[in-house]
């Protein structure tokens, strides 16, 4: 055969394969989601997310230490409060679970980077991401509570806030309140392109945040749409978002690529609880190679254009990066 072009030439050995890698990853782009729960001496495994735990504030530092040893420098903090009410008042309470966790974490591990999830669903008795008006989630009334929540996180030591509620105008509202209080330099990572997804199932288990009636389709996006995702991303950039997130990751990588092309801000992809749980379950059955699947999922998110990757596998991925198996 007289073949001029032979792509296999560049696949002949590990050294050349590494040389021509198009996707390079770095531990500094990993964010680990972490659950803080009210109470004491709690480190309980989340049944639907094997290997992931809910930590009380006193136990949280042990996990922060493991993260920092693994070289993971950023966390996304979620709170699971003891008391929920109609308006989610524990979300913005000065002594709320996230606020206390932040103060403690900052004290013990001041060099980690703390991002907080800003939402109401873990804190409302009805489990929706905002305040209700009848059976509807009331957009404009929710903005004030979200902004107050973000401000209270920053006052407790958050480095960055990440609104995940999908209310219209929340980035602008949060930006305004942070600026008014002198926090002009605190970035906002917006969960801008967030779909109404069944992939969040295990998370809602973990956080006890499943809606008590109805679903989230009136505020989270319809999986059939992608141009709408660009609209959301552009609006949030306009409102002052510094980073745009696409969520979930695996089934929405087209959006990662498109948002990357349509905007000039960093794009984050969140590999959510359902993605993690599927891999764990299949690996337990010995049906797949957990490490290789985990790596492949990460690589595909970066290849699609993500600069930042949120994953429950952050520690394990960091190890694979250290050992040169990916990246
Ligand atoms: C909302 C929020 C959710 C997740 C992150 N922030 C749940 C939801 O929208 O129902 C899901 C994360 C995951 O599934 O890993 N506070």
Coordinates of C-alpha atoms and ligand atoms in Angstrom, one line a residue:
X1 CA 0.0 0.0 0.0
X2 CA 1.3 3.5 -0.9
X3 CA -0.3 5.4 2.0
X4 CA 1.1 8.9 2.4
X5 CA -0.9 9.6 5.5
X6 CA -0.8 7.2 8.3
X7 CA -2.3 8.5 11.6
X8 CA -0.9 5.5 13.4
X9 CA 2.6 6.9 13.1
X10 CA 1.8 9.2 16.0
X11 CA 0.3 6.4 18.1
X12 CA 3.3 4.1 18.0
X13 CA 4.5 4.5 21.6
X14 CA 3.7 6.2 24.9
X15 CA 6.2 9.0 24.4
X16 CA 4.9 10.2 21.1
X17 CA 1.3 9.7 22.1
X18 CA 1.9 12.0 25.1
X19 CA 3.8 14.5 22.9
X20 CA 0.8 15.0 20.6
X21 CA -1.9 15.1 23.2
X22 CA -4.4 17.8 22.4
X23 CA -5.9 18.0 25.9
X24 CA -3.8 18.9 28.9
X25 CA -5.2 18.9 32.3
X26 CA -4.0 20.2 35.6
X27 CA -5.1 19.5 39.2
X28 CA -5.6 23.2 39.8
X29 CA -8.7 23.1 37.6
X30 CA -10.4 20.5 39.8
X31 CA -13.2 21.4 42.2
X32 CA -14.5 19.0 44.8
X33 CA -18.1 19.2 46.0
X34 CA -18.4 18.8 49.7
X35 CA -21.4 18.4 52.0
X36 CA -21.5 20.0 55.4
X37 CA -24.3 18.9 57.8
X38 CA -25.6 20.3 61.1
X39 CA -24.7 18.3 64.1
X40 CA -21.6 16.9 65.7
X41 CA -19.2 14.1 65.1
X42 CA -20.9 13.1 61.9
X43 CA -19.1 11.5 59.0
X44 CA -21.8 9.5 57.2
X45 CA -21.6 7.9 53.9
X46 CA -24.2 8.9 51.3
X47 CA -26.0 5.6 50.4
X48 CA -26.4 6.5 46.7
X49 CA -22.9 8.0 46.4
X50 CA -20.5 5.4 47.8
X51 CA -17.3 7.0 48.9
X52 CA -18.9 10.4 49.5
X53 CA -19.8 11.7 53.0
X54 CA -21.7 14.3 54.9
X55 CA -19.4 15.9 57.4
X56 CA -20.3 17.9 60.5
X57 CA -18.3 21.1 61.0
X58 CA -15.9 19.4 63.5
X59 CA -15.2 16.5 61.1
X60 CA -14.9 18.6 57.9
X61 CA -11.2 19.5 58.5
X62 CA -10.2 15.8 58.2
X63 CA -11.5 15.8 54.6
X64 CA -10.0 19.1 53.8
X65 CA -6.7 17.7 54.9
X66 CA -7.1 14.7 52.6
X67 CA -7.9 17.1 49.7
X68 CA -5.0 19.3 50.4
X69 CA -2.7 16.3 50.5
X70 CA -4.1 15.1 47.2
X71 CA -3.3 18.5 45.7
X72 CA -7.0 19.5 45.2
X73 CA -7.1 23.2 46.0
X74 CA -10.8 24.1 45.6
X75 CA -14.0 23.0 47.1
X76 CA -17.7 23.6 46.3
X77 CA -19.5 23.7 49.7
X78 CA -23.1 22.5 50.1
X79 CA -25.0 22.8 53.4
X80 CA -27.6 20.4 54.9
X81 CA -29.4 22.3 57.7
X82 CA -31.2 20.7 60.6
X83 CA -34.2 23.0 60.2
X84 CA -36.0 23.9 57.0
X85 CA -38.8 26.4 56.6
X86 CA -40.9 28.0 53.8
X87 CA -38.4 30.7 53.1
X88 CA -35.2 28.7 53.6
X89 CA -34.0 31.1 56.4
X90 CA -31.0 28.8 57.3
X91 CA -29.5 29.6 53.9
X92 CA -28.7 33.1 54.9
X93 CA -28.5 32.8 58.7
X94 CA -25.2 34.1 60.1
X95 CA -24.8 30.8 62.0
X96 CA -26.1 28.6 59.2
X97 CA -24.3 25.4 58.3
X98 CA -22.4 26.8 55.4
X99 CA -21.4 29.9 57.2
X100 CA -20.1 27.9 60.2
X101 CA -18.4 25.4 58.0
X102 CA -16.6 28.2 56.2
X103 CA -15.4 29.9 59.3
X104 CA -14.0 26.7 60.7
X105 CA -12.5 25.6 57.3
X106 CA -10.8 29.0 56.8
X107 CA -9.3 28.9 60.2
X108 CA -7.8 25.5 59.7
X109 CA -7.0 25.5 56.0
X110 CA -6.7 29.1 54.9
X111 CA -5.0 28.3 51.7
X112 CA -7.8 26.2 50.2
X113 CA -10.2 28.0 47.8
X114 CA -13.8 28.0 49.0
X115 CA -16.7 28.3 46.6
X116 CA -20.2 28.0 47.9
X117 CA -23.3 26.8 46.2
X118 CA -26.0 29.5 46.5
X119 CA -29.5 28.0 46.4
X120 CA -32.6 27.6 48.5
X121 CA -33.6 24.0 47.8
X122 CA -31.6 22.4 50.7
X123 CA -33.1 24.9 53.1
X124 CA -36.8 25.1 52.1
X125 CA -39.4 22.8 53.6
X126 CA -40.9 22.3 50.1
X127 CA -37.5 21.6 48.5
X128 CA -37.9 24.2 45.7
X129 CA -35.0 26.6 44.8
X130 CA -37.0 29.7 45.7
X131 CA -39.9 31.1 47.6
X132 CA -43.4 29.9 46.6
X133 CA -46.4 31.9 45.5
X134 CA -49.1 29.2 45.5
X135 CA -47.4 26.3 43.7
X136 CA -45.1 28.6 41.7
X137 CA -41.6 29.5 42.5
X138 CA -41.6 33.3 42.7
X139 CA -38.7 34.6 40.7
X140 CA -38.2 38.2 41.8
X141 CA -39.0 37.6 45.5
X142 CA -36.3 34.9 45.5
X143 CA -33.6 37.2 44.3
X144 CA -33.3 39.1 47.5
X145 CA -32.9 35.8 49.5
X146 CA -30.3 34.5 47.1
X147 CA -28.3 37.7 47.3
X148 CA -28.5 37.7 51.1
X149 CA -27.3 34.1 51.1
X150 CA -24.4 34.9 48.8
X151 CA -23.4 37.9 51.0
X152 CA -23.5 35.9 54.2
X153 CA -21.3 33.3 52.6
X154 CA -18.7 35.9 51.6
X155 CA -18.9 37.5 55.0
X156 CA -18.1 34.0 56.5
X157 CA -15.1 33.6 54.2
X158 CA -16.2 32.3 50.8
X159 CA -13.7 33.1 48.0
X160 CA -16.3 32.7 45.2
X161 CA -20.1 32.2 45.1
X162 CA -21.9 29.9 42.7
X163 CA -25.7 30.5 42.3
X164 CA -27.4 27.3 41.2
X165 CA -31.1 28.2 41.5
X166 CA -31.8 29.2 37.8
X167 CA -33.9 32.3 38.8
X168 CA -33.8 35.1 36.2
X169 CA -31.6 38.0 37.1
X170 CA -29.9 36.4 40.1
X171 CA -26.3 37.1 38.9
X172 CA -27.1 40.8 38.6
X173 CA -28.8 40.8 42.0
X174 CA -26.0 39.1 43.7
X175 CA -23.3 41.2 42.0
X176 CA -25.2 44.4 43.1
X177 CA -25.4 43.4 46.8
X178 CA -21.8 42.1 47.0
X179 CA -20.5 45.3 45.4
X180 CA -22.6 47.5 47.7
X181 CA -21.0 45.7 50.7
X182 CA -17.5 46.2 49.4
X183 CA -17.0 42.7 47.9
X184 CA -16.2 43.9 44.4
X185 CA -13.4 41.4 43.9
X186 CA -15.4 38.3 44.8
X187 CA -16.1 36.3 41.5
X188 CA -19.4 34.7 40.6
X189 CA -19.5 31.3 38.9
X190 CA -22.9 31.0 37.5
X191 CA -24.6 27.6 37.0
X192 CA -26.0 29.3 33.9
X193 CA -26.6 26.3 31.7
X194 CA -28.3 24.0 34.2
X195 CA -30.7 21.4 33.0
X196 CA -33.8 19.8 34.7
X197 CA -32.0 16.5 34.9
X198 CA -32.6 13.1 36.5
X199 CA -28.8 13.0 37.0
X200 CA -29.2 15.0 40.2
X201 CA -31.1 12.1 41.9
X202 CA -28.4 11.0 44.3
X203 CA -27.5 14.6 45.2
X204 CA -31.1 15.2 46.3
X205 CA -30.8 12.1 48.4
X206 CA -27.6 13.3 49.9
X207 CA -29.0 16.8 50.7
X208 CA -32.6 15.8 51.3
X209 CA -33.5 18.5 48.7
X210 CA -36.0 16.7 46.4
X211 CA -39.0 18.9 45.8
X212 CA -42.0 17.8 47.9
X213 CA -44.3 18.4 44.9
X214 CA -43.9 19.0 41.2
X215 CA -40.5 19.3 39.6
X216 CA -37.9 21.9 38.7
X217 CA -38.9 22.2 35.0
X218 CA -40.3 25.8 35.4
X219 CA -36.8 27.1 36.3
X220 CA -34.2 24.5 35.1
X221 CA -33.7 24.0 31.4
X222 CA -35.3 21.5 29.1
X223 CA -32.8 18.9 27.9
X224 CA -34.1 19.3 24.3
X225 CA -32.6 22.8 24.0
X226 CA -29.1 24.1 23.4
X227 CA -29.6 27.6 21.9
X228 CA -31.4 28.5 25.0
X229 CA -28.3 27.5 26.9
X230 CA -26.3 30.1 24.9
X231 CA -29.0 32.7 25.8
X232 CA -28.6 31.9 29.5
X233 CA -24.8 32.0 29.3
X234 CA -24.7 35.3 27.4
X235 CA -27.3 36.9 29.8
X236 CA -25.3 35.8 32.8
X237 CA -22.0 37.2 31.4
X238 CA -23.9 40.4 30.7
X239 CA -25.0 40.4 34.4
X240 CA -21.5 40.0 35.6
X241 CA -20.8 36.3 35.8
X242 CA -17.1 35.6 35.8
X243 CA -17.3 31.9 35.0
X244 CA -20.1 29.9 33.3
X245 CA -21.0 26.4 34.3
X246 CA -22.6 23.7 32.3
X247 CA -24.4 21.0 34.3
X248 CA -24.6 18.0 34.1
X249 CA -21.4 17.3 32.2
X250 CA -21.4 14.0 30.3
X251 CA -24.7 14.3 28.5
X252 CA -24.3 18.0 27.8
X253 CA -20.7 18.3 26.4
X254 CA -22.1 19.9 23.2
X255 CA -23.1 22.9 25.5
X256 CA -19.6 23.1 26.9
X257 CA -18.2 23.5 23.4
X258 CA -20.9 26.0 22.3
X259 CA -20.7 28.1 25.5
X260 CA -16.9 28.2 25.1
X261 CA -17.3 29.5 21.5
X262 CA -20.0 32.0 22.3
X263 CA -18.4 33.6 25.4
X264 CA -15.0 34.8 26.5
X265 CA -15.2 33.6 30.1
X266 CA -13.9 30.3 31.6
X267 CA -16.3 27.4 31.2
X268 CA -16.8 24.9 34.0
X269 CA -18.4 21.4 33.6
X270 CA -20.0 19.7 36.6
X271 CA -20.0 15.9 36.5
X272 CA -22.9 15.4 38.8
X273 CA -24.0 12.9 41.4
X274 CA -25.9 10.6 38.9
X275 CA -22.8 10.4 36.7
X276 CA -20.7 9.4 39.7
X277 CA -23.3 6.9 41.0
X278 CA -23.6 5.2 37.7
X279 CA -19.9 4.6 37.5
X280 CA -19.7 3.4 41.1
X281 CA -22.6 1.0 40.6
X282 CA -21.3 -0.5 37.4
X283 CA -17.8 -0.8 38.8
X284 CA -19.1 -2.6 41.9
X285 CA -20.6 -5.2 39.6
X286 CA -17.2 -5.5 37.9
X287 CA -18.8 -4.4 34.6
X288 CA -16.5 -1.5 33.9
X289 CA -13.0 -0.3 34.9
X290 CA -13.8 2.5 37.3
X291 CA -10.5 4.3 37.0
X292 CA -10.4 4.3 33.2
X293 CA -14.1 5.4 33.0
X294 CA -13.5 8.2 35.5
X295 CA -10.5 9.4 33.5
X296 CA -12.3 9.1 30.2
X297 CA -15.2 11.2 31.5
X298 CA -12.8 13.9 32.7
X299 CA -10.8 14.0 29.5
X300 CA -13.9 14.3 27.4
X301 CA -15.1 17.3 29.5
X302 CA -11.8 19.1 29.0
X303 CA -11.6 18.1 25.4
X304 CA -15.1 19.6 24.9
X305 CA -13.7 22.9 26.2
X306 CA -14.1 22.9 30.0
X307 CA -11.3 24.7 31.8
X308 CA -12.7 23.8 35.2
X309 CA -14.1 20.4 36.2
X310 CA -16.3 19.7 39.2
X311 CA -16.2 16.1 40.2
X312 CA -16.7 13.8 43.2
X313 CA -13.7 12.0 41.8
X314 CA -11.4 15.0 42.3
X315 CA -8.9 13.3 44.7
X316 CA -8.7 10.1 42.5
X317 CA -8.3 12.2 39.4
X318 CA -5.6 14.3 41.0
X319 CA -3.7 11.1 41.7
X320 CA -4.0 9.9 38.1
X321 CA -2.7 13.3 36.9
X322 CA 0.2 13.1 39.3
X323 CA 1.1 9.7 38.0
X324 CA 0.8 10.8 34.4
X325 CA -2.0 8.5 33.5
X326 CA -4.0 11.4 32.1
X327 CA -3.4 15.1 31.4
Ligands
LIG1 C1 -29.0 23.0 43.8 C2 -28.0 22.0 43.3 C3 -28.2 20.7 42.8 C4 -27.0 20.2 42.5 C5 -26.0 21.2 42.7 N1 -26.7 22.3 43.2 C6 -29.4 19.9 42.8 C7 -30.6 20.3 42.0 O1 -30.6 21.3 41.3 O2 -31.6 19.6 42.2 C8 -26.7 18.9 41.9 C9 -25.4 18.3 42.0 C10 -25.2 16.9 41.8 O3 -26.2 16.2 41.4 O4 -24.1 16.4 41.9 N2 -28.7 23.4 45.0

